[in-house]
Short mmCIF file of C-alpha atoms in Angstrom, two decimals:
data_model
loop_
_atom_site.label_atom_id
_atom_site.label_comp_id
_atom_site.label_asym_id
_atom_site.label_seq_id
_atom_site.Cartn_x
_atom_site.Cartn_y
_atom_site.Cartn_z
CA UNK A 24 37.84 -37.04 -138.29
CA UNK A 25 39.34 -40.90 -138.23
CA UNK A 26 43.36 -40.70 -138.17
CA UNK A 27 45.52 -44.30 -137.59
CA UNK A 28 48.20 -45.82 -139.26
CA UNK A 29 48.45 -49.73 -140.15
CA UNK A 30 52.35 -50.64 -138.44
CA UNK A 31 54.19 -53.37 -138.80
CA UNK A 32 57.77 -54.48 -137.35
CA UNK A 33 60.65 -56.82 -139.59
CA UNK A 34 63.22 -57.77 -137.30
CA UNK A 35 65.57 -59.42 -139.71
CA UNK A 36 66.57 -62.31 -137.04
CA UNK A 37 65.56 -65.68 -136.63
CA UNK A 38 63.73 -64.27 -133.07
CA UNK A 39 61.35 -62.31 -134.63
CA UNK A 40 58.33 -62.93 -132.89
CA UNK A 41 60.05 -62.41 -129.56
CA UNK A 42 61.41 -59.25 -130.79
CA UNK A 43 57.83 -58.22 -132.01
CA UNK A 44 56.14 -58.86 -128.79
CA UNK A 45 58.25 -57.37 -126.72
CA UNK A 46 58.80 -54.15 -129.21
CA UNK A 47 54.72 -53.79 -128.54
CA UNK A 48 54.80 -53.11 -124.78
CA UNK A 49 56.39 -50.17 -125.72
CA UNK A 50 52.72 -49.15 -127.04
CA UNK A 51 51.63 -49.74 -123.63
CA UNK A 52 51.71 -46.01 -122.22
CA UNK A 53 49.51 -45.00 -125.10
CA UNK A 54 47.30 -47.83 -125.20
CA UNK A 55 44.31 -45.23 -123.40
CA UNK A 56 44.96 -43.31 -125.92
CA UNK A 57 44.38 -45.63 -128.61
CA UNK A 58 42.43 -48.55 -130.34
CA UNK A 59 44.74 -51.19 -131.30
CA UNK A 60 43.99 -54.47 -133.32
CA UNK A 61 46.48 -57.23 -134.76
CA UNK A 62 46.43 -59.50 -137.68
CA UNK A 63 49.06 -61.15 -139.02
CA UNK A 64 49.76 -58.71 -141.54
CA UNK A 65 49.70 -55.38 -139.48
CA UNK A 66 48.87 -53.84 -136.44
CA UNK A 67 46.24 -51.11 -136.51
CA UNK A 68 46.68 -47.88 -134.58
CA UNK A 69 43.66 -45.38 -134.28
CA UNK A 70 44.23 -42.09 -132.63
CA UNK A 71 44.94 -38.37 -132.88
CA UNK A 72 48.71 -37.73 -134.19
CA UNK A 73 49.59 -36.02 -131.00
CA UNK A 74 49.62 -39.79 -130.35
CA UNK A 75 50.52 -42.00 -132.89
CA UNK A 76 53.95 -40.51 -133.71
CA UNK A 77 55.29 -40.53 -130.11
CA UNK A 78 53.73 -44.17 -130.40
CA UNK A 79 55.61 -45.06 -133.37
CA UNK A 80 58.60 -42.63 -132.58
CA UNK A 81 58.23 -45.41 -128.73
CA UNK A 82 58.33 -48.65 -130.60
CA UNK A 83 60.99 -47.99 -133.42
CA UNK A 84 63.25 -47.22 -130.18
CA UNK A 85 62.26 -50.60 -128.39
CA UNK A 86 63.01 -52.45 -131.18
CA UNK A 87 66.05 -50.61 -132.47
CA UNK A 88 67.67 -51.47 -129.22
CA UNK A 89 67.69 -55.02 -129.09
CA UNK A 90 70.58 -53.86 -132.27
CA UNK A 91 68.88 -56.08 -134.89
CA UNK A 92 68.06 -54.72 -138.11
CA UNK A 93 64.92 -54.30 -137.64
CA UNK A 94 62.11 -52.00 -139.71
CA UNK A 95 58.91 -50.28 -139.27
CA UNK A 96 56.87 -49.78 -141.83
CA UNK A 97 53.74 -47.51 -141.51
CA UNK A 98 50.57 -46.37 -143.32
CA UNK A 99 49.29 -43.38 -141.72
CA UNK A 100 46.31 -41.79 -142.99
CA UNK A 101 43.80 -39.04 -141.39
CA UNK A 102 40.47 -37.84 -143.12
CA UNK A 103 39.80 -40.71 -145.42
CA UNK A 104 36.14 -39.98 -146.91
CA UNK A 105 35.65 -43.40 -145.86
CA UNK A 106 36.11 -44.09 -142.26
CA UNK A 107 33.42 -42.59 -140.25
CA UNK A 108 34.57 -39.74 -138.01
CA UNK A 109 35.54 -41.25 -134.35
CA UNK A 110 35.64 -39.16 -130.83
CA UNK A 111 38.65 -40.89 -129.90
CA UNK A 112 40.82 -38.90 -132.67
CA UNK A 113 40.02 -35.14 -132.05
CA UNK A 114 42.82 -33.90 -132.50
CA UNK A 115 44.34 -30.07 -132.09
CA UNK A 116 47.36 -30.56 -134.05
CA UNK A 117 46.57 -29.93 -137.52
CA UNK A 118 47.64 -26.37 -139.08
CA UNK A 119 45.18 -23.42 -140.00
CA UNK A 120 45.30 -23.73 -143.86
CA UNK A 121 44.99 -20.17 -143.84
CA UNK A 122 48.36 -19.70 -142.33
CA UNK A 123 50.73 -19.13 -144.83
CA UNK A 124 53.31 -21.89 -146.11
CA UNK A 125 56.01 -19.85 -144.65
CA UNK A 126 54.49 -19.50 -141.19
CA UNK A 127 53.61 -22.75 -140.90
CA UNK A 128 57.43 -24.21 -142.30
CA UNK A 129 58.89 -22.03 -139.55
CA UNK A 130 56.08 -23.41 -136.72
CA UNK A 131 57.10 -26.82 -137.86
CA UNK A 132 61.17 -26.11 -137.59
CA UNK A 133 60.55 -25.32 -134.02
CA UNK A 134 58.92 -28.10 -132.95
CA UNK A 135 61.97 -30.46 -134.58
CA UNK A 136 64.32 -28.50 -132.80
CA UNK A 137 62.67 -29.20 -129.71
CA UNK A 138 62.27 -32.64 -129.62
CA UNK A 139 63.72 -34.87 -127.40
CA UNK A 140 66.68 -37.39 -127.65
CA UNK A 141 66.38 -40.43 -127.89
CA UNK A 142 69.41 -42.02 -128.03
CA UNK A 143 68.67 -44.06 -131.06
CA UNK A 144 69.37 -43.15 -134.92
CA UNK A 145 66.45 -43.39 -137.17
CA UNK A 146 67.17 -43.73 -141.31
CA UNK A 147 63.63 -42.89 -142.91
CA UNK A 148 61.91 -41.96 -145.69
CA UNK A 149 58.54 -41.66 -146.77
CA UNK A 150 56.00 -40.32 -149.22
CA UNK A 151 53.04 -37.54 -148.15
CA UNK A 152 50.07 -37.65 -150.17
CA UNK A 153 47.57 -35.14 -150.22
CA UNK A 154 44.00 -36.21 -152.02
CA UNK A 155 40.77 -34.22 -153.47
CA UNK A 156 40.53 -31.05 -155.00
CA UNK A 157 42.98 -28.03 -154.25
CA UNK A 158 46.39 -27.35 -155.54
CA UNK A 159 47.59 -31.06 -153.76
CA UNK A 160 51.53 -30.37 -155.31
CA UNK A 161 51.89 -26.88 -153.69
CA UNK A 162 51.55 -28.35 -150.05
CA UNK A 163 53.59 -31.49 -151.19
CA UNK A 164 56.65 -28.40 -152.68
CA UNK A 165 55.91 -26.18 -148.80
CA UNK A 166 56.24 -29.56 -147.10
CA UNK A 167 59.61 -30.57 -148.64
CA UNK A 168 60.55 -26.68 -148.45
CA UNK A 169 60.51 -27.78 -144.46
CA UNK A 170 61.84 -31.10 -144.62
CA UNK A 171 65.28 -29.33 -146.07
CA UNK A 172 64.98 -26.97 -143.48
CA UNK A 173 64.45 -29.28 -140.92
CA UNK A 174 67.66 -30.31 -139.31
CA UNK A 175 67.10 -34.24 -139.94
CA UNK A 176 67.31 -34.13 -144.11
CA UNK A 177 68.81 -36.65 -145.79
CA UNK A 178 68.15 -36.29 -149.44
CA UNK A 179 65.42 -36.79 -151.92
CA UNK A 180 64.68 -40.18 -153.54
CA UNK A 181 61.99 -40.76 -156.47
CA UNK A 182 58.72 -41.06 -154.98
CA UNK A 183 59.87 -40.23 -151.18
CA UNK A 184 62.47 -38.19 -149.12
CA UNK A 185 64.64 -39.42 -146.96
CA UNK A 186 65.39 -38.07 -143.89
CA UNK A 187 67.75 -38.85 -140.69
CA UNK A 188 69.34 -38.96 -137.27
CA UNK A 189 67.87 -39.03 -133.46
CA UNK A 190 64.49 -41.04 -133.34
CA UNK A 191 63.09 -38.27 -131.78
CA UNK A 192 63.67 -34.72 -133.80
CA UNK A 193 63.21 -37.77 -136.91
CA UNK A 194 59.51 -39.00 -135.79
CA UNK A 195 58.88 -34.75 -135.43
CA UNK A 196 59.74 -34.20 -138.21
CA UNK A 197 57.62 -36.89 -140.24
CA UNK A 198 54.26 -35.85 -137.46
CA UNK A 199 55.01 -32.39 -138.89
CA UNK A 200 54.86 -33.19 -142.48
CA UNK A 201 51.83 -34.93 -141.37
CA UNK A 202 50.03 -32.04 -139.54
CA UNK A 203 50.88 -29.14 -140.83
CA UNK A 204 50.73 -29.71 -144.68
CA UNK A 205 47.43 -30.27 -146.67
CA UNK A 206 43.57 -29.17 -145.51
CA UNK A 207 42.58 -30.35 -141.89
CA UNK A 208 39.96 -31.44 -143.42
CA UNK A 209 41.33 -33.55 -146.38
CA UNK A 210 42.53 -36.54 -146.67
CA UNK A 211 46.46 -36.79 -146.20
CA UNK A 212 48.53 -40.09 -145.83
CA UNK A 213 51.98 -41.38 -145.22
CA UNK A 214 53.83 -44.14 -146.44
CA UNK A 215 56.93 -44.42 -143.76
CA UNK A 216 59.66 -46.87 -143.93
CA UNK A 217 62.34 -46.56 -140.74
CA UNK A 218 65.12 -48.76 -140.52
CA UNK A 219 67.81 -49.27 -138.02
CA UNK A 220 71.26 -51.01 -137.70
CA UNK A 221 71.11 -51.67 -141.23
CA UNK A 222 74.22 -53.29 -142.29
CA UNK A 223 74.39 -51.60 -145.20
CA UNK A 224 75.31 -48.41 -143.54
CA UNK A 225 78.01 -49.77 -141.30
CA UNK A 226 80.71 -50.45 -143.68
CA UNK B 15 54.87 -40.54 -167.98
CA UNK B 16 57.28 -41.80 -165.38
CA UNK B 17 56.66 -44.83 -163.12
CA UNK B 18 58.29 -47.04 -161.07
CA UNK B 19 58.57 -48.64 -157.19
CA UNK B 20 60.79 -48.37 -154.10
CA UNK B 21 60.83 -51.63 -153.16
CA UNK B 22 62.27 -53.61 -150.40
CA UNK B 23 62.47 -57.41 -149.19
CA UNK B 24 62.47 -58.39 -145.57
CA UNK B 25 63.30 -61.74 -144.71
CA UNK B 26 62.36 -62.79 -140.80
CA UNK B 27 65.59 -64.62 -140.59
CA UNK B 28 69.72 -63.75 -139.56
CA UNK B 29 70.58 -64.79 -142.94
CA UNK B 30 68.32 -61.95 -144.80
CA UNK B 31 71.49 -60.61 -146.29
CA UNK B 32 72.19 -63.56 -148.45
CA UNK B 33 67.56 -64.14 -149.07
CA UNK B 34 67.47 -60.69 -150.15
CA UNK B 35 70.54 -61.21 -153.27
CA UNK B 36 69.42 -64.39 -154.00
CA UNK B 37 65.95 -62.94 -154.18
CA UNK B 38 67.34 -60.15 -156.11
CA UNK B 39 68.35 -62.70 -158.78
CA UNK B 40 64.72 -62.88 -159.77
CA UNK B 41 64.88 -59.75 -161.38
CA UNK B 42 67.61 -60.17 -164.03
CA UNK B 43 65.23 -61.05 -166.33
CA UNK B 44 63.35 -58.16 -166.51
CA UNK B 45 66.70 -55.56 -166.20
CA UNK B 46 66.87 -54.88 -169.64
CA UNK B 47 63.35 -53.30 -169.40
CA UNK B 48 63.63 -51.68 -165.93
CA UNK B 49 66.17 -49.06 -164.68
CA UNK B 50 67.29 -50.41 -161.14
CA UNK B 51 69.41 -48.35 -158.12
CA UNK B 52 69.69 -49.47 -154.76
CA UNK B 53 70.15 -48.22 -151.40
CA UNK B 54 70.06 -49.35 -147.79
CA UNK B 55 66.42 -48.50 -147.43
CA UNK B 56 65.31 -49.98 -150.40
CA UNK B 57 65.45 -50.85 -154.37
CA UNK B 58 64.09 -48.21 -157.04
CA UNK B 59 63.10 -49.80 -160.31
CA UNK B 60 61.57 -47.70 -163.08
CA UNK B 61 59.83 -49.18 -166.09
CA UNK B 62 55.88 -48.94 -167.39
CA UNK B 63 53.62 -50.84 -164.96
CA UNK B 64 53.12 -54.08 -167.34
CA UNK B 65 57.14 -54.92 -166.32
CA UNK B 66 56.54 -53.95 -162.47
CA UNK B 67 54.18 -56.22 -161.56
CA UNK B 68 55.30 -59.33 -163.21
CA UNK B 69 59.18 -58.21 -161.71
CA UNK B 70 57.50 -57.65 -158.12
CA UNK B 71 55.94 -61.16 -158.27
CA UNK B 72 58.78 -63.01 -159.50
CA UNK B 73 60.68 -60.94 -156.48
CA UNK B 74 58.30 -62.49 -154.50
CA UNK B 75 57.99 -65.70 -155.74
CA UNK B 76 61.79 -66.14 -155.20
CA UNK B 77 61.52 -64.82 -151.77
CA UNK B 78 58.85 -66.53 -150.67
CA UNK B 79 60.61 -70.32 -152.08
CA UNK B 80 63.26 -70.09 -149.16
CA UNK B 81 59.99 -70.73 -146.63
CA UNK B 82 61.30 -67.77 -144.14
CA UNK B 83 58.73 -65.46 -143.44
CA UNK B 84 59.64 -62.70 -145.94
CA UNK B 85 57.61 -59.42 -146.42
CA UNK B 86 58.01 -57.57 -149.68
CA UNK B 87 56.97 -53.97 -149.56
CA UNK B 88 56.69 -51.64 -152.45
CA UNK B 89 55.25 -48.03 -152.85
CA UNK B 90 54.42 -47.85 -156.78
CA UNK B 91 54.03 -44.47 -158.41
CA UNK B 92 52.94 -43.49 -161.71
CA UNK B 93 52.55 -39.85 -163.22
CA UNK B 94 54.05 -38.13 -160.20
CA UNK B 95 53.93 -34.15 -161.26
CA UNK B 96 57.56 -33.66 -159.89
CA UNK B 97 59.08 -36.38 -162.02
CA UNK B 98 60.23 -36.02 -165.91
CA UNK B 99 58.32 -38.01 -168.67
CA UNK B 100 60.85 -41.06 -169.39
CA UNK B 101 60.49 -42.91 -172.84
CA UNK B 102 61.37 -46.05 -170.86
CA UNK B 103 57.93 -45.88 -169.10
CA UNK B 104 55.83 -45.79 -172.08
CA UNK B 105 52.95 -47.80 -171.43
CA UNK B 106 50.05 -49.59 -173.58
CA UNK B 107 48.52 -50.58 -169.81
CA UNK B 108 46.51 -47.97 -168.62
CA UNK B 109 42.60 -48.08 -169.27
CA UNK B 110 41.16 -45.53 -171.16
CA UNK B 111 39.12 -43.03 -168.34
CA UNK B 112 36.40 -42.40 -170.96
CA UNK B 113 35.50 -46.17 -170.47
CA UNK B 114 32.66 -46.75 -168.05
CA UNK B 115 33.74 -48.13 -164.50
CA UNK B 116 31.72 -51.67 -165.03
CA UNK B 117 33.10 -52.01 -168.35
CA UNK B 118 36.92 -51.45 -166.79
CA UNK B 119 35.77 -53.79 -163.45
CA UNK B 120 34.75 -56.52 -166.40
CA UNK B 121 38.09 -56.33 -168.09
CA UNK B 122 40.20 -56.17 -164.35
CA UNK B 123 38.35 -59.41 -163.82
CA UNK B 124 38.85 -60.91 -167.08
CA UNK B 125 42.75 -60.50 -166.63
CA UNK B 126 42.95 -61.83 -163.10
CA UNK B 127 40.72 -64.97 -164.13
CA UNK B 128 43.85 -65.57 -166.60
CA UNK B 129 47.17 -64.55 -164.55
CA UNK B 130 49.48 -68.01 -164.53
CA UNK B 131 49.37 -69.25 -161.37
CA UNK B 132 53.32 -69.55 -159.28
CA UNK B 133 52.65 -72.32 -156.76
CA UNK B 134 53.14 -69.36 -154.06
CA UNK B 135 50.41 -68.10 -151.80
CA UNK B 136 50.55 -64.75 -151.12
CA UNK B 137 48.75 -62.86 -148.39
CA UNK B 138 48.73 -58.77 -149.63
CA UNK B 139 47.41 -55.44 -148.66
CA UNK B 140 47.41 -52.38 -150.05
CA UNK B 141 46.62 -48.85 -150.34
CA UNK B 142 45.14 -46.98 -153.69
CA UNK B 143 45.68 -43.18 -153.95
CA UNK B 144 44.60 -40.93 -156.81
CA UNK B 145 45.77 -37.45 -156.47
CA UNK B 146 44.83 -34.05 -158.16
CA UNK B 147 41.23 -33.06 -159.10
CA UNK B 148 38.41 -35.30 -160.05
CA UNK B 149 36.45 -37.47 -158.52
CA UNK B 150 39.15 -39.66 -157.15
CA UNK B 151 36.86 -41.54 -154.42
CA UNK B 152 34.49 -42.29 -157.47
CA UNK B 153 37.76 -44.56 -158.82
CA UNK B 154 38.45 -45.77 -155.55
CA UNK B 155 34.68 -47.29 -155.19
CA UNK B 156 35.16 -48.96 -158.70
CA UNK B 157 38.34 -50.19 -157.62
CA UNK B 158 37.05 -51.58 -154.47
CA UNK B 159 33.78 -53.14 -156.65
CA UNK B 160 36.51 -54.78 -158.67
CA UNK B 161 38.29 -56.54 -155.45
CA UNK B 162 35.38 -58.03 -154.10
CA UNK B 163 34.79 -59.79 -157.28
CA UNK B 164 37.99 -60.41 -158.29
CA UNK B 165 38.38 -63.55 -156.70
CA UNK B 166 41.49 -63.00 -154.58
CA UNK B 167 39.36 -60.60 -152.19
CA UNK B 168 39.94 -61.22 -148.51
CA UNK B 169 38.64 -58.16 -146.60
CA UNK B 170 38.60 -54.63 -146.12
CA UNK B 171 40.58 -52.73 -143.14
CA UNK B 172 40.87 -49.58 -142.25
CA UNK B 173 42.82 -47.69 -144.60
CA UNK B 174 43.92 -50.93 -147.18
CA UNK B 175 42.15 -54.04 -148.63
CA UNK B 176 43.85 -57.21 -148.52
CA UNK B 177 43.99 -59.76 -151.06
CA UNK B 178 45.20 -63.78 -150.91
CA UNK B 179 45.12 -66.20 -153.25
CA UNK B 180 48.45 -67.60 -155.35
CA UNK B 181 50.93 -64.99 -155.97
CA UNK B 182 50.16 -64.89 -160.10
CA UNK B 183 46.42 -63.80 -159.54
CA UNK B 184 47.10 -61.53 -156.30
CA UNK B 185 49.91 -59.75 -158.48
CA UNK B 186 47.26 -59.42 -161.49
CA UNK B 187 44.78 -57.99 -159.17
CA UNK B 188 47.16 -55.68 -157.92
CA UNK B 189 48.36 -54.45 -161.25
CA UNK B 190 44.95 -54.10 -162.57
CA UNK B 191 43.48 -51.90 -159.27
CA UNK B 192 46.75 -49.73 -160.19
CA UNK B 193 46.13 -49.19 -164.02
CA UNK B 194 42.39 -49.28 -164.18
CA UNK B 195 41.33 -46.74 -162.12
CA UNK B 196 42.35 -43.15 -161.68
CA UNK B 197 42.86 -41.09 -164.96
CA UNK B 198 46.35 -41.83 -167.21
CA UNK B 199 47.84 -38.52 -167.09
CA UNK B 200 46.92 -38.75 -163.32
CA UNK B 201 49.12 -39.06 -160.47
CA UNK B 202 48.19 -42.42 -158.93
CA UNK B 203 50.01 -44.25 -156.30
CA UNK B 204 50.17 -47.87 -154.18
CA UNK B 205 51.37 -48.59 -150.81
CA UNK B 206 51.92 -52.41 -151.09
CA UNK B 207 52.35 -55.29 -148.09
CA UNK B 208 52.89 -58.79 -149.47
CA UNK B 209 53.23 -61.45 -146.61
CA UNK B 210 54.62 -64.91 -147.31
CA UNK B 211 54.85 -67.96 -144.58
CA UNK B 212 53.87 -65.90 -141.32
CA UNK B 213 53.77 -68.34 -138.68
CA UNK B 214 50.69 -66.38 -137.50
CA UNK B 215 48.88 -67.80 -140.73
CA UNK B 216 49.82 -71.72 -139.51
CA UNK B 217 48.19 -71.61 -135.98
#
């Protein structure tokens, strides 16, 4: 399998490449873990998602704290027909579609509830898709079934579901929808927008 | 058929507040055509795909004429199962799927060759996703045929393609990956990064 996300950071200040740079190191920890390359559009990501959600979940906190709006925008994708199947993202952390919908929306609530703090609030929302043959909009109906079970829902949107509160039950949550919805061996993706100290919500 | 965008602006600067309304202004002409609701994470508009495109590039183009880096981002949707048919997204834009791929690729091209040019570079990338059965990776090959000789092809990446070129032919190349490929009653989607003035492009 090949699993990464294309990431990029909008700090809405005049400092934004400061803010950018230093947001990064916060990728340092997992940088073992994973293959990272920059252009000026987006940084790539490649890993299993046992990494690249704490990874993400690590630099939306960095940057939230300097208290600028700032946003992260991701593209996360695993099992794309295309990409050529890479050692470095074995991964152990995708569901047994055999496991009922049920089972695995109750595995899923767990692991939200058991997330850790982070001391930072996290206003997301995203889209999962789920491509190829199989009933795609049954997984897509299981995996919101969870999301309003979840603890961090916010409400749906067209297109995408929002969903809130600490960074970390709200990066759990979205690596859940991730994992544990649509074939291990299919090809899923993720179109995640987080955004914090928005001044929209502050008045 | 329903269709439509989340979009959302972000301006590199501390005065991306007043950028993003003044950039908003660039859609009044098209209001009358699109149905638009806004939140703090971002802006729906609904409407058939031959008002989204030209309303996301004059978005752009606005954005883009204040010279701060600005990054428009947009996830596009069109015949999402969970959404109701809406008469305002009837559409004469989508290619017939009984039409052979070089045949569609030849028209694609034919349209982009012609898209008014703005006077605004625009660096894009973006995401194609064609859900439910089928073939979809057959569409997504004659997409990607169609961006390499479209003439605002820049290169492949893992997971996206990016285009460049003025903003009128980027936008046309854009439109035409997204209703030229993938069946009509399908569920088709596209994850969309458009990059004005980065100060990484100026080195």
């Amino acid at each position: 399998m090949f699993a990464g996300a294309q990431l990029s950071l909008y700090p809405m200040t005049d400092g934004f490449v400061g803010t950018i740079l230093e947001a990064l190191e916060a990728l340092d920890p997992w940088r073992d873990r994973l293959r990272v390359e920059t252009d000026d559009i987006s940084t790539l990501i490649v890993g299993p998602p046992e990494v690249l959600f704490p990874a993400l979940r690590d630099l939306y906190v960095r940057a939230a704290a300097t208290r600028h709006h700032v946003v992260l925008r991701a593209t996360i994708s695993r099992g794309c027909p295309g990409e050529p199947d890479d050692p470095a993202c074995v991964t152990g952390a995708l569901a047994d579609p055999d496991t009922p919908l049920a089972t695995r929306i109750a595995e899923a609530k767990a692991i939200v509830a058991e997330a850790p703090q982070t001391g930072e609030e996290a206003a997301a929302q995203f889209s999962l898709y789920v491509m190829g043959n199989g009933d795609h909009m049954a997984e897509i109906y299981g995996c919101i079934d969870f999301l309003k079970e979840s603890g961090t829902f916010d409400r749906s949107k067209n297109f995408c579901t929002r969903v809130k509160g600490d960074a970390g039950p709200v990066f759990a949550t979205i690596s859940e929808a991730f994992c544990r919805f649509g074939p291990p061996e299919g090809h899923v993706t993720l179109d995640l927008t987080v955004s914090a100290n928005s001044p929209s919500t502050k008045r």
